[in-house]
CSV table of C-alpha atoms in Angstrom, one decimal:
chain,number,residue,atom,x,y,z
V,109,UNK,CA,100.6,83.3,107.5
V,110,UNK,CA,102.7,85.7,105.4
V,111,UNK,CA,103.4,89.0,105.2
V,112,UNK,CA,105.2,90.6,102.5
V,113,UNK,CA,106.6,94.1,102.4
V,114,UNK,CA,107.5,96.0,99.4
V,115,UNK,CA,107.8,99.6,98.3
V,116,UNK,CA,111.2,100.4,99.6
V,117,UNK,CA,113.9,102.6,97.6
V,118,UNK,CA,116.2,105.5,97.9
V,119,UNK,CA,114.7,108.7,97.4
V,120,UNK,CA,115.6,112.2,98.0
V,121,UNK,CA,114.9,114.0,101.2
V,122,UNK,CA,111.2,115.6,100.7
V,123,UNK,CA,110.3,113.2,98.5
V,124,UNK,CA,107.6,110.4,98.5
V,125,UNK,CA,107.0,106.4,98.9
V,126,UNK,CA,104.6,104.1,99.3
V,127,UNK,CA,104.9,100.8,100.7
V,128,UNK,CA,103.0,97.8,100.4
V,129,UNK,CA,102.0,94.9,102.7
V,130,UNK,CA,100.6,91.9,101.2
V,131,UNK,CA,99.2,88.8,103.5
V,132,UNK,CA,98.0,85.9,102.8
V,133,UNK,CA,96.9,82.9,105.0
V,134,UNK,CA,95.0,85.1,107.4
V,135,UNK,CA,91.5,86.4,107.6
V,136,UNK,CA,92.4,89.9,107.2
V,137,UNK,CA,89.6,91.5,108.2
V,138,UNK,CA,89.7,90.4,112.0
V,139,UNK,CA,93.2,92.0,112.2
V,140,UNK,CA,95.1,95.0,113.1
V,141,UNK,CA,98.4,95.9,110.7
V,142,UNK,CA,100.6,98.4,111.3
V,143,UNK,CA,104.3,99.3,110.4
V,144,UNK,CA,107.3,99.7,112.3
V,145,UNK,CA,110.8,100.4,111.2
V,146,UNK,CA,114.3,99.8,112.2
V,147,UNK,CA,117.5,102.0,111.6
V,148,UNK,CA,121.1,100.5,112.0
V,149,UNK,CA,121.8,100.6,115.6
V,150,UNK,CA,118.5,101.6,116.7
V,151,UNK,CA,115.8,99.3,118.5
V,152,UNK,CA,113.2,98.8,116.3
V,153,UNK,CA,110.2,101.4,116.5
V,154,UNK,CA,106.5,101.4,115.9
V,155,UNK,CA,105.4,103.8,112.9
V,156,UNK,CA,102.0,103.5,112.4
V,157,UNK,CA,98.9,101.3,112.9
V,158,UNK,CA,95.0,100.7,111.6
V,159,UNK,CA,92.6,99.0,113.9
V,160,UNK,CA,90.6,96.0,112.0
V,161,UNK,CA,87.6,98.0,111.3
V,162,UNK,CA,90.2,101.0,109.3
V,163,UNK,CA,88.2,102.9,111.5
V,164,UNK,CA,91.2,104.1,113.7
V,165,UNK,CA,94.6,105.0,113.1
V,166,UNK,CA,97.5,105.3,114.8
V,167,UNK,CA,100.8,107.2,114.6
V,168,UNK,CA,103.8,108.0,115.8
V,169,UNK,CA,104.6,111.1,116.8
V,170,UNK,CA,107.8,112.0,114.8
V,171,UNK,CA,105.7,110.9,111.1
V,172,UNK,CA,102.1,112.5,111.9
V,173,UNK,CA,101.2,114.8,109.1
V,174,UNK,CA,103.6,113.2,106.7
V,175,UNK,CA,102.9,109.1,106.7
V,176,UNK,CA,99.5,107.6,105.9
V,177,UNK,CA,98.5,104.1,106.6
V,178,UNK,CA,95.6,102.7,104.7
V,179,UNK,CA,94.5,99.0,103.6
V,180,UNK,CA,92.1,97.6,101.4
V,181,UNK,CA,90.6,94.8,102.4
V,182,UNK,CA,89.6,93.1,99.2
V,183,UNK,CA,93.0,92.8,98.4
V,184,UNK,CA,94.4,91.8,101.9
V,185,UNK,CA,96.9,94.3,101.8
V,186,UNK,CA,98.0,97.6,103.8
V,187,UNK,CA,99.8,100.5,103.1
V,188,UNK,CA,101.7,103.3,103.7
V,189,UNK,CA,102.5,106.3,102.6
V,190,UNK,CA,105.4,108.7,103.0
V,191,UNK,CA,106.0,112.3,102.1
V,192,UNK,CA,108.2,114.8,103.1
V,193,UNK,CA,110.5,112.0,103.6
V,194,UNK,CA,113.5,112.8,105.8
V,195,UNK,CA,117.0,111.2,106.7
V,196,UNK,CA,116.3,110.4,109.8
V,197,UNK,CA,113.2,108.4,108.3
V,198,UNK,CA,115.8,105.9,106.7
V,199,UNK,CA,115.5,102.4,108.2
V,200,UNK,CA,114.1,98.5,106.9
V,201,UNK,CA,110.1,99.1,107.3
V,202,UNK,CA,108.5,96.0,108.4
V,203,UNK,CA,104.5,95.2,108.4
V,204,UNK,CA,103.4,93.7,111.2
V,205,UNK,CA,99.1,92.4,112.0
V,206,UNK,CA,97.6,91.2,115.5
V,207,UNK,CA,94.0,90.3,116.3
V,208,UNK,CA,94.1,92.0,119.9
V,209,UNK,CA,94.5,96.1,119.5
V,210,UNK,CA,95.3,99.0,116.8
V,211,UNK,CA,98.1,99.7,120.0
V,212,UNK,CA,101.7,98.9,119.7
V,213,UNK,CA,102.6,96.4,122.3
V,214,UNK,CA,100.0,94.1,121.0
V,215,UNK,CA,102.1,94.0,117.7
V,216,UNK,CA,104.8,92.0,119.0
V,217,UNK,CA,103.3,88.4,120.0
V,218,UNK,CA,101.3,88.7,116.1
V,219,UNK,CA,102.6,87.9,112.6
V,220,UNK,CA,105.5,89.9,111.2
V,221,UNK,CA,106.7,89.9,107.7
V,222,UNK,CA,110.3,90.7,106.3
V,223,UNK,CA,111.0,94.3,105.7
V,224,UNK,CA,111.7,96.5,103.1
V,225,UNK,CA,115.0,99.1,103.1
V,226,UNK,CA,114.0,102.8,102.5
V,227,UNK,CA,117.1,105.1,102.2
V,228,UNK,CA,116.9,109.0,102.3
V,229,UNK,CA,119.6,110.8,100.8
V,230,UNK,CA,120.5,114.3,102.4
């Protein structure tokens, strides 16, 4: 099982980025993905998540209104979407998946991929 983050840049503060999961090796539709991210420092937090049907969403509270998540299935991939990007946002995004729950804690005994470094410059 892999999973393959991409997306990651420097931007401006208010600005916009999308990030890209790819996986391969698993049957995607029978799992949850979501992202977390971790700043230097800081203990790594959960961001966002989609439950295996994309029929629920999940998010944390300091990135509703401004990140998306979103997959497409065909393509065994999820996504997310920032805007209104802030410093405190900065941090290596990683995508995780699970089989269990869209919830966080069911995110840390599943698949993890390596992460991808978005920087937000003030």
């Amino acid at each position: 099982v892999q999973l393959q983050a991409s997306g990651g840049g420097l931007v401006e503060t208010g600005g916009s980025l999308r990030l890209s999961c790819a996986t391969s090796g698993l049957s995607f539709r029978l799992y949850n993905t979501g992202w977390f991210r971790q700043a230097p420092g800081k203990e790594r937090e959960f961001v966002a998540a989609i439950s295996r049907s994309g029929s629920r969403t999940v998010y944390a509270d300091s990135v509703k209104g401004r990140f998306t998540i979103s997959r497409d299935v065909d393509k065994s991939a999820v996504y997310l979407q920032m805007n209104s990007l802030k410093p405190e946002d900065a941090a290596v995004y990683y995508c995780a998946a699970n089989r269990v729950g869209a919830e966080r804690h069911w995110f840390e005994s599943g698949y993890w991929g390596h992460g991808t470094l978005v920087t937000v410059s003030s």
